[in-house]
Short mmCIF file of C-alpha atoms in Angstrom, two decimals:
data_model
loop_
_atom_site.label_atom_id
_atom_site.label_comp_id
_atom_site.label_asym_id
_atom_site.label_seq_id
_atom_site.Cartn_x
_atom_site.Cartn_y
_atom_site.Cartn_z
CA LEU A 1 -42.55 -11.35 -20.74
CA ARG A 2 -39.98 -13.91 -19.28
CA SER A 3 -38.40 -14.06 -15.53
CA CYS A 4 -35.08 -12.81 -15.43
CA SER A 5 -33.74 -15.18 -12.75
CA PRO A 6 -30.11 -14.63 -11.90
CA GLY A 7 -27.48 -16.02 -13.36
CA ARG A 8 -24.47 -18.05 -11.97
CA ALA A 9 -22.24 -15.94 -11.36
CA ARG A 10 -24.57 -13.99 -9.33
CA ARG A 11 -25.21 -16.43 -7.39
CA THR A 12 -21.81 -17.24 -6.45
CA ASN A 13 -20.53 -13.74 -6.13
CA ALA A 14 -19.96 -13.66 -2.18
CA SER A 15 -18.07 -16.72 -2.41
CA ARG A 16 -15.79 -15.98 -5.05
CA ARG A 17 -15.62 -12.20 -3.70
CA ALA A 18 -14.03 -13.54 -0.51
CA CYS A 19 -11.77 -15.94 -2.51
CA LEU A 20 -10.34 -12.34 -4.17
CA VAL A 21 -9.83 -10.38 -1.25
CA ALA A 22 -8.12 -12.82 0.31
CA ARG A 23 -5.96 -13.69 -2.89
CA PHE A 24 -5.33 -9.81 -2.56
CA GLY A 25 -4.15 -10.25 0.81
CA ASP A 26 -1.69 -13.07 0.29
CA ILE A 27 0.29 -10.76 -3.02
CA TYR A 28 0.85 -8.67 -0.61
CA ALA A 29 2.24 -10.99 1.41
CA GLU A 30 4.01 -13.31 -0.44
CA GLU A 31 4.80 -12.15 -4.18
CA ARG A 32 4.85 -8.57 -3.21
CA LEU A 33 7.77 -9.28 -0.71
CA ASP A 34 9.89 -12.01 -3.18
CA ALA A 35 9.14 -9.44 -5.65
CA GLU A 36 10.99 -6.31 -3.01
CA THR A 37 13.77 -9.62 -2.68
CA LEU A 38 14.05 -9.61 -6.35
CA LEU A 39 14.52 -5.41 -6.50
CA ARG A 40 16.97 -5.23 -4.20
CA THR A 41 19.87 -7.22 -5.51
CA TYR A 42 19.55 -4.39 -8.48
CA ILE A 43 18.54 -1.43 -6.62
CA SER A 44 19.68 -0.25 -3.01
CA ASP A 45 17.17 2.91 -2.85
CA MET A 46 14.55 0.91 -0.67
CA GLU A 47 12.06 4.24 -1.79
CA MET A 48 12.42 3.25 -5.59
CA VAL A 49 11.80 -0.31 -4.68
CA GLN A 50 8.36 0.10 -3.31
CA ARG A 51 7.60 2.83 -5.83
CA ILE A 52 8.19 0.52 -8.68
CA ILE A 53 5.93 -2.58 -6.99
CA TYR A 54 3.08 0.18 -6.06
CA ILE A 55 3.34 1.53 -9.41
CA ALA A 56 3.06 -2.33 -10.68
CA ALA A 57 0.36 -2.77 -8.28
CA VAL A 58 -1.86 -0.01 -9.63
CA GLU A 59 -0.70 -0.34 -13.78
CA SER A 60 -1.82 -4.19 -13.23
CA PHE A 61 -5.20 -3.18 -12.05
CA HIS A 62 -5.58 -0.28 -15.16
CA ALA A 63 -4.42 -2.87 -17.73
CA ALA A 64 -6.69 -5.53 -16.72
CA LYS A 65 -9.68 -3.54 -16.55
CA THR A 66 -8.99 -2.51 -19.97
CA ALA A 67 -8.34 -6.18 -21.19
CA TYR A 68 -11.77 -7.02 -18.89
CA ARG A 69 -13.74 -4.67 -21.34
CA GLN A 70 -12.74 -5.39 -24.42
CA PHE A 71 -13.60 -8.84 -23.60
CA LYS A 72 -16.69 -8.41 -22.13
CA ILE A 73 -17.23 -6.70 -25.42
CA ARG A 74 -16.41 -8.97 -27.43
CA VAL A 75 -18.44 -11.97 -25.49
CA ARG A 76 -21.81 -9.66 -25.35
CA ASP A 77 -21.31 -8.99 -29.38
CA THR A 78 -21.29 -13.19 -29.83
CA LEU A 79 -24.31 -14.12 -27.30
CA SER A 80 -26.19 -11.12 -28.84
CA LEU A 81 -26.43 -12.98 -31.91
CA GLY A 82 -28.63 -15.95 -30.51
CA HIS A 83 -29.67 -14.67 -27.05
CA SER A 84 -32.98 -16.07 -26.31
CA GLY A 85 -33.06 -16.37 -22.29
CA PRO A 86 -34.03 -16.85 -19.60
CA GLU A 87 -30.92 -15.01 -18.20
CA SER A 88 -30.88 -11.42 -18.81
CA LEU A 89 -27.99 -10.73 -21.72
CA GLU A 90 -26.05 -8.89 -19.06
CA ASP A 91 -26.17 -11.93 -16.63
CA THR A 92 -25.24 -14.68 -19.71
CA VAL A 93 -21.87 -12.48 -20.42
CA LEU A 94 -21.32 -12.55 -17.15
CA ASP A 95 -21.40 -16.45 -16.48
CA TYR A 96 -19.72 -16.91 -19.90
CA ILE A 97 -16.71 -14.64 -18.54
CA VAL A 98 -16.54 -16.32 -15.11
CA ARG A 99 -16.08 -20.26 -16.69
CA HIS A 100 -14.04 -18.94 -18.99
CA GLU A 101 -11.56 -16.92 -17.37
CA ASP A 102 -8.94 -19.06 -18.64
CA LEU A 103 -9.53 -17.41 -22.17
CA TYR A 104 -7.92 -13.87 -20.55
CA ASP A 105 -4.75 -13.44 -22.55
CA VAL A 106 -2.49 -12.47 -19.53
CA GLN A 107 0.47 -12.35 -20.86
CA ALA A 108 -0.41 -9.21 -22.92
CA SER A 109 -1.67 -7.45 -19.55
CA VAL A 110 1.29 -8.58 -18.09
CA ASN A 111 3.36 -6.59 -21.51
CA GLU A 112 0.80 -3.45 -20.90
CA VAL A 113 2.41 -2.83 -17.87
CA ILE A 114 5.79 -3.38 -18.24
CA ARG A 115 5.80 -0.70 -21.28
CA SER A 116 4.00 1.66 -19.06
CA MET A 117 6.32 1.40 -16.06
CA ASN A 118 9.10 1.70 -18.41
CA ILE A 119 7.86 5.28 -19.60
CA ASN A 120 7.15 6.39 -15.65
CA PRO A 121 8.97 9.26 -14.77
CA LYS A 122 8.57 8.20 -11.08
CA ILE A 123 10.25 5.03 -10.98
CA SER A 124 13.98 4.00 -12.83
CA PHE A 125 15.83 1.14 -13.23
CA PRO A 126 19.44 0.00 -14.17
CA PRO A 127 19.61 0.13 -17.90
CA GLU A 128 21.24 -3.12 -18.50
CA ILE A 129 17.54 -4.79 -16.72
CA ASP A 130 13.98 -5.15 -17.16
CA PHE A 131 10.93 -4.53 -15.17
CA ILE A 132 10.37 -8.07 -16.63
CA VAL A 133 12.21 -9.13 -13.51
CA ILE A 134 8.96 -9.31 -11.48
CA SER A 135 6.64 -10.21 -13.96
CA THR A 136 5.14 -13.21 -11.64
CA LEU A 137 4.12 -9.81 -9.27
CA ILE A 138 2.48 -8.42 -12.51
CA ARG A 139 0.78 -11.31 -14.01
CA GLU A 140 -0.78 -12.55 -10.42
CA LEU A 141 -2.27 -8.96 -9.87
CA CYS A 142 -2.84 -8.63 -13.09
CA ARG A 143 -4.94 -12.48 -12.58
CA VAL A 144 -7.02 -11.45 -9.70
CA ALA A 145 -7.82 -7.68 -10.93
CA PHE A 146 -9.71 -9.19 -13.67
CA SER A 147 -11.58 -10.94 -11.91
CA MET A 148 -12.53 -8.92 -9.82
CA GLN A 149 -14.36 -7.17 -12.94
CA THR A 150 -16.55 -9.80 -12.94
CA LEU A 151 -18.09 -9.30 -8.71
CA VAL A 152 -20.69 -7.29 -8.71
CA PRO A 153 -20.09 -4.73 -7.76
CA PRO A 154 -16.28 -4.93 -8.95
CA LEU A 155 -13.18 -4.18 -6.82
CA ASP A 156 -10.57 -1.56 -7.50
CA VAL A 157 -7.65 -0.15 -6.14
CA ALA A 158 -7.80 3.34 -4.48
CA PHE A 159 -5.64 6.24 -6.80
CA GLY A 160 -2.63 7.32 -4.78
CA THR A 161 -0.68 10.60 -5.13
CA ASP A 162 2.36 11.94 -3.61
CA GLY A 163 1.87 14.67 -1.45
CA GLU A 164 -1.47 13.61 -0.27
CA LEU A 165 -3.18 14.00 3.14
CA PHE A 166 -2.60 10.25 4.57
CA SER A 167 -5.93 9.03 5.54
CA GLU A 168 -6.23 6.33 8.36
CA THR A 169 -9.37 4.76 7.01
CA LYS A 170 -7.31 4.13 3.67
CA TYR A 171 -3.62 2.82 4.85
CA HIS A 172 -1.42 1.88 7.37
CA ARG A 173 1.82 3.61 7.99
CA SER A 174 4.84 1.76 7.27
CA PHE A 175 6.89 1.32 10.08
CA ASP A 176 9.99 3.58 8.81
CA SER A 177 7.11 6.17 8.64
CA ASP A 178 6.98 9.47 10.83
CA PHE A 179 3.85 8.58 12.93
CA THR A 180 3.39 12.74 13.46
CA ALA A 181 3.66 13.64 9.85
CA ALA A 182 0.02 14.51 7.91
CA LEU A 183 1.27 13.96 4.30
CA VAL A 184 1.51 10.40 2.08
CA ALA A 185 5.28 10.67 1.15
CA TYR A 186 5.02 7.82 -1.37
CA HIS A 187 2.93 4.42 -1.28
CA VAL A 188 3.86 0.84 -0.98
CA TRP A 189 0.56 -0.81 -1.44
CA PRO A 190 -2.73 0.53 -2.52
CA ALA A 191 -5.68 0.18 -0.45
CA LEU A 192 -8.99 -1.97 -2.35
CA MET A 193 -11.84 -0.33 -3.08
CA GLU A 194 -16.00 -1.34 -3.59
CA ASN A 195 -18.15 1.44 -4.50
CA ASP A 196 -15.19 4.21 -2.95
CA VAL A 197 -15.82 1.90 0.08
CA VAL A 198 -12.36 0.94 1.70
CA ILE A 199 -12.44 -3.03 1.97
CA VAL A 200 -8.64 -3.86 2.47
CA LYS A 201 -6.41 -1.06 3.49
CA GLY A 202 -3.21 0.05 1.63
CA GLU A 203 0.05 1.06 3.09
CA ALA A 204 2.21 4.45 2.89
CA VAL A 205 5.24 6.09 4.47
CA THR A 206 4.76 9.11 5.58
CA LYS A 207 7.23 11.63 6.74
CA ARG A 208 7.71 15.26 6.99
#
């Protein structure tokens, strides 16, 4: 029996994880604010602007995770035909994906996110404008979300609902929140999770 040595993807897991967590923070600080500024030229309601960006973030992770699963199946099917080790097939597949992340069709995910946003009942947009105006934000989120699926364990964003009990461990309150309110009125940015543990807090607005 061959000994299964950890593949390159697993050996570089910690450094890749650190880079991706930092990149997620950069997107919050930079691309998110750029998108906010852009949307404010079309929409005066700040709550709607923040809802749009939050939903874009959640939908980007959903689209990227779906694309990753499909990509992984194709890679596994191809590599299994000639696989002989010494690494396990699973590690070989992971190594291949990490080395060839440029094969990820990020534009297809961006299109999928925009389609989902167009039919989301919680957000609306002036009819003459399209959500494609924030495609830079969506593209960067899809890229980082796809890469986060190659980590062991993978990272994901928390699912949030309007009216949920505010969690100090999961969110920061926005500056315009009612700090005595116990319930989330709406979310500004999702929390980043690893195995159901918060590793980066999101942002939420609490109101009575």
